[in-house]
Short mmCIF file of C-alpha atoms in Angstrom, two decimals:
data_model
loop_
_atom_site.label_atom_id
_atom_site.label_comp_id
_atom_site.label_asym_id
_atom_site.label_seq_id
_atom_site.Cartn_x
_atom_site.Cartn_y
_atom_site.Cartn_z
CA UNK A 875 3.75 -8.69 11.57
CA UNK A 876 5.21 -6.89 8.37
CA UNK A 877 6.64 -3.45 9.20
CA UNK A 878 9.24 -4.31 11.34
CA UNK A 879 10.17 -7.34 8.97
CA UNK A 880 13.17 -6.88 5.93
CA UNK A 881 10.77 -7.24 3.44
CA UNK A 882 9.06 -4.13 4.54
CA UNK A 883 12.22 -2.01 4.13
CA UNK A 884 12.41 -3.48 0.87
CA UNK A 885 8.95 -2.05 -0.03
CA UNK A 886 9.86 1.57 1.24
CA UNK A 887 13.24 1.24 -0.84
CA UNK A 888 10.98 0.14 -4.08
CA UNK A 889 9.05 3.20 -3.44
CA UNK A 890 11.58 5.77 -3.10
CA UNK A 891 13.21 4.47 -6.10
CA UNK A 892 10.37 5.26 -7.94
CA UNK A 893 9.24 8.62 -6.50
CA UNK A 894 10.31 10.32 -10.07
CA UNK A 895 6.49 8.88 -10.80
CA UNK A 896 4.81 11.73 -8.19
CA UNK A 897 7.42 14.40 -9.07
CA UNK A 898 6.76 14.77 -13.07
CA UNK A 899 3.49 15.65 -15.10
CA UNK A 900 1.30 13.18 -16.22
CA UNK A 901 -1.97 12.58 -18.06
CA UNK A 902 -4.65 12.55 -15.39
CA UNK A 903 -8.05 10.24 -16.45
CA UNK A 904 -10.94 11.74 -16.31
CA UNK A 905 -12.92 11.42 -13.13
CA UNK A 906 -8.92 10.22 -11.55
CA UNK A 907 -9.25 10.32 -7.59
CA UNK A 908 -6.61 11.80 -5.62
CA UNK A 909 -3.29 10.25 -5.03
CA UNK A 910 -4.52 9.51 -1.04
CA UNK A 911 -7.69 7.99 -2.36
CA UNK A 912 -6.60 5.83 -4.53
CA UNK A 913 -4.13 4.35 -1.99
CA UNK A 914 -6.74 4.03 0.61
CA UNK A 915 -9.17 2.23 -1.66
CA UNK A 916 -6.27 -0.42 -3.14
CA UNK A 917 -4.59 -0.84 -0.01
CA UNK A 918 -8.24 -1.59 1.77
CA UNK A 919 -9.55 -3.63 -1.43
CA UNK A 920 -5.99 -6.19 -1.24
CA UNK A 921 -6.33 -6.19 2.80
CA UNK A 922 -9.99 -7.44 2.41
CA UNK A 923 -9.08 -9.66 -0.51
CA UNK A 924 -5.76 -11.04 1.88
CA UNK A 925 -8.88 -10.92 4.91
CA UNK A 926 -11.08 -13.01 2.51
CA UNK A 927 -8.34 -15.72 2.03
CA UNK A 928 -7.60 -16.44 5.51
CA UNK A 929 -10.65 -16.87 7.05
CA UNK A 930 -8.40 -18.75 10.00
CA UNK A 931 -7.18 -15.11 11.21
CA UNK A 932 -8.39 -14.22 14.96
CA UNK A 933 -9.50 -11.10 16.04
CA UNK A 934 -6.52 -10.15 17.39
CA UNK A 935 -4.44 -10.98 14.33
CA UNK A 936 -7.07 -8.96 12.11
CA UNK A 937 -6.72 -5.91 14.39
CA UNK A 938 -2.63 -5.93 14.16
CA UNK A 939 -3.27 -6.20 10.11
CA UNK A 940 -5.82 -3.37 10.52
CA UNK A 941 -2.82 -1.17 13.07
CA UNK A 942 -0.18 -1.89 10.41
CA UNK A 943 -1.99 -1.36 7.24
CA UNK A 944 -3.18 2.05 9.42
CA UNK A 945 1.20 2.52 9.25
CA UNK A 946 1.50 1.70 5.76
CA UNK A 947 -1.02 4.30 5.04
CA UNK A 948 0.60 7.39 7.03
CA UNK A 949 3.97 6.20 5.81
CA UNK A 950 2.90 6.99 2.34
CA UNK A 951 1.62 9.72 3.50
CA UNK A 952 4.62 11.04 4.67
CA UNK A 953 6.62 10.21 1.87
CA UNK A 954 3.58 11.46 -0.86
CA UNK A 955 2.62 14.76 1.04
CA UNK A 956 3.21 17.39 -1.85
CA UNK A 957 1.15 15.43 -3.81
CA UNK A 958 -1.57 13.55 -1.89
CA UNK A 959 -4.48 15.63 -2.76
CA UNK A 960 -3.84 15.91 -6.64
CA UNK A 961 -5.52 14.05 -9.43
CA UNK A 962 -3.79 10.86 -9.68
CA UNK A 963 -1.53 9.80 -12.57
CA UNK A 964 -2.12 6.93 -14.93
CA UNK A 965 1.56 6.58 -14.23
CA UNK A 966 1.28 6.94 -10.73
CA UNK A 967 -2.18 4.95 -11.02
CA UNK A 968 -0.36 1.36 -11.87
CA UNK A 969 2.29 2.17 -9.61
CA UNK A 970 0.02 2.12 -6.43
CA UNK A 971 -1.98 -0.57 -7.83
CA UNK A 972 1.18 -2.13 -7.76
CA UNK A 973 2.94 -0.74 -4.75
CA UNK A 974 -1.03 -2.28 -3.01
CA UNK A 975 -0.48 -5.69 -4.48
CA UNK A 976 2.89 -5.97 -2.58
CA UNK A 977 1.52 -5.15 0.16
CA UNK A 978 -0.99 -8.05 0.45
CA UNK A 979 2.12 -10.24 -0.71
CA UNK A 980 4.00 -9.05 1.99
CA UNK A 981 0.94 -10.30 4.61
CA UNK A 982 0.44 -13.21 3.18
CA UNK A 983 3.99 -14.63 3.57
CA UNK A 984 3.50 -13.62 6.82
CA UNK A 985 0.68 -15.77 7.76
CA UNK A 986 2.81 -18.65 5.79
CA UNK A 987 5.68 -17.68 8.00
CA UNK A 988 3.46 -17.98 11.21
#
């Protein structure tokens, strides 16, 4: 549906431009959740939000948004490994709130493309 489309790539390429943002010192909040928290709980608040909005999805469609959003996941993973477990960033905070929102973007032109 969206990881084997352009705009996918295009995502990855966004992120590894910007991987200076996990490699530096930052303030941490107080009470900040881990790097791999925080992605799970934006990327799974915009997928609901995206699952909320198109109430027309089958079951079949949501499980291929669930398999790829699982791929999104362990491809940050992969690319974030050194620093998954560590307090987040409020640098690294907006960024995956950002990186998340693109995500959902990225879905939803794929159910317009459909």
């Amino acid at each position: 549906m969206v990881t084997d489309k352009q705009g996918y790539d295009e995502l990855i390429m966004y992120l590894t431009q910007h991987l200076s943002i996990f490699e530096k010192p930052g303030k941490v909040a107080s009470n900040a959740p881990t790097v791999i928290s925080l992605i799970e709980d934006d990327i799974a608040e915009q997928i609901i939000a995206f699952c909320q909005q198109h109430t027309e999805l089958d079951t079949d469609q949501r499980s291929e948004i669930v398999r790829e959003v699982d791929g999104i996941v362990y491809d940050l993973q992969e690319v974030l490994c050194s620093v998954l477990n560590q307090p987040v960033t409020i640098e690294q905070h907006e960024f995956i709130d950002e990186f998340s929102g693109l995500v959902k973007n990225l879905f939803d032109s794929a159910i317009v493309a459909m």
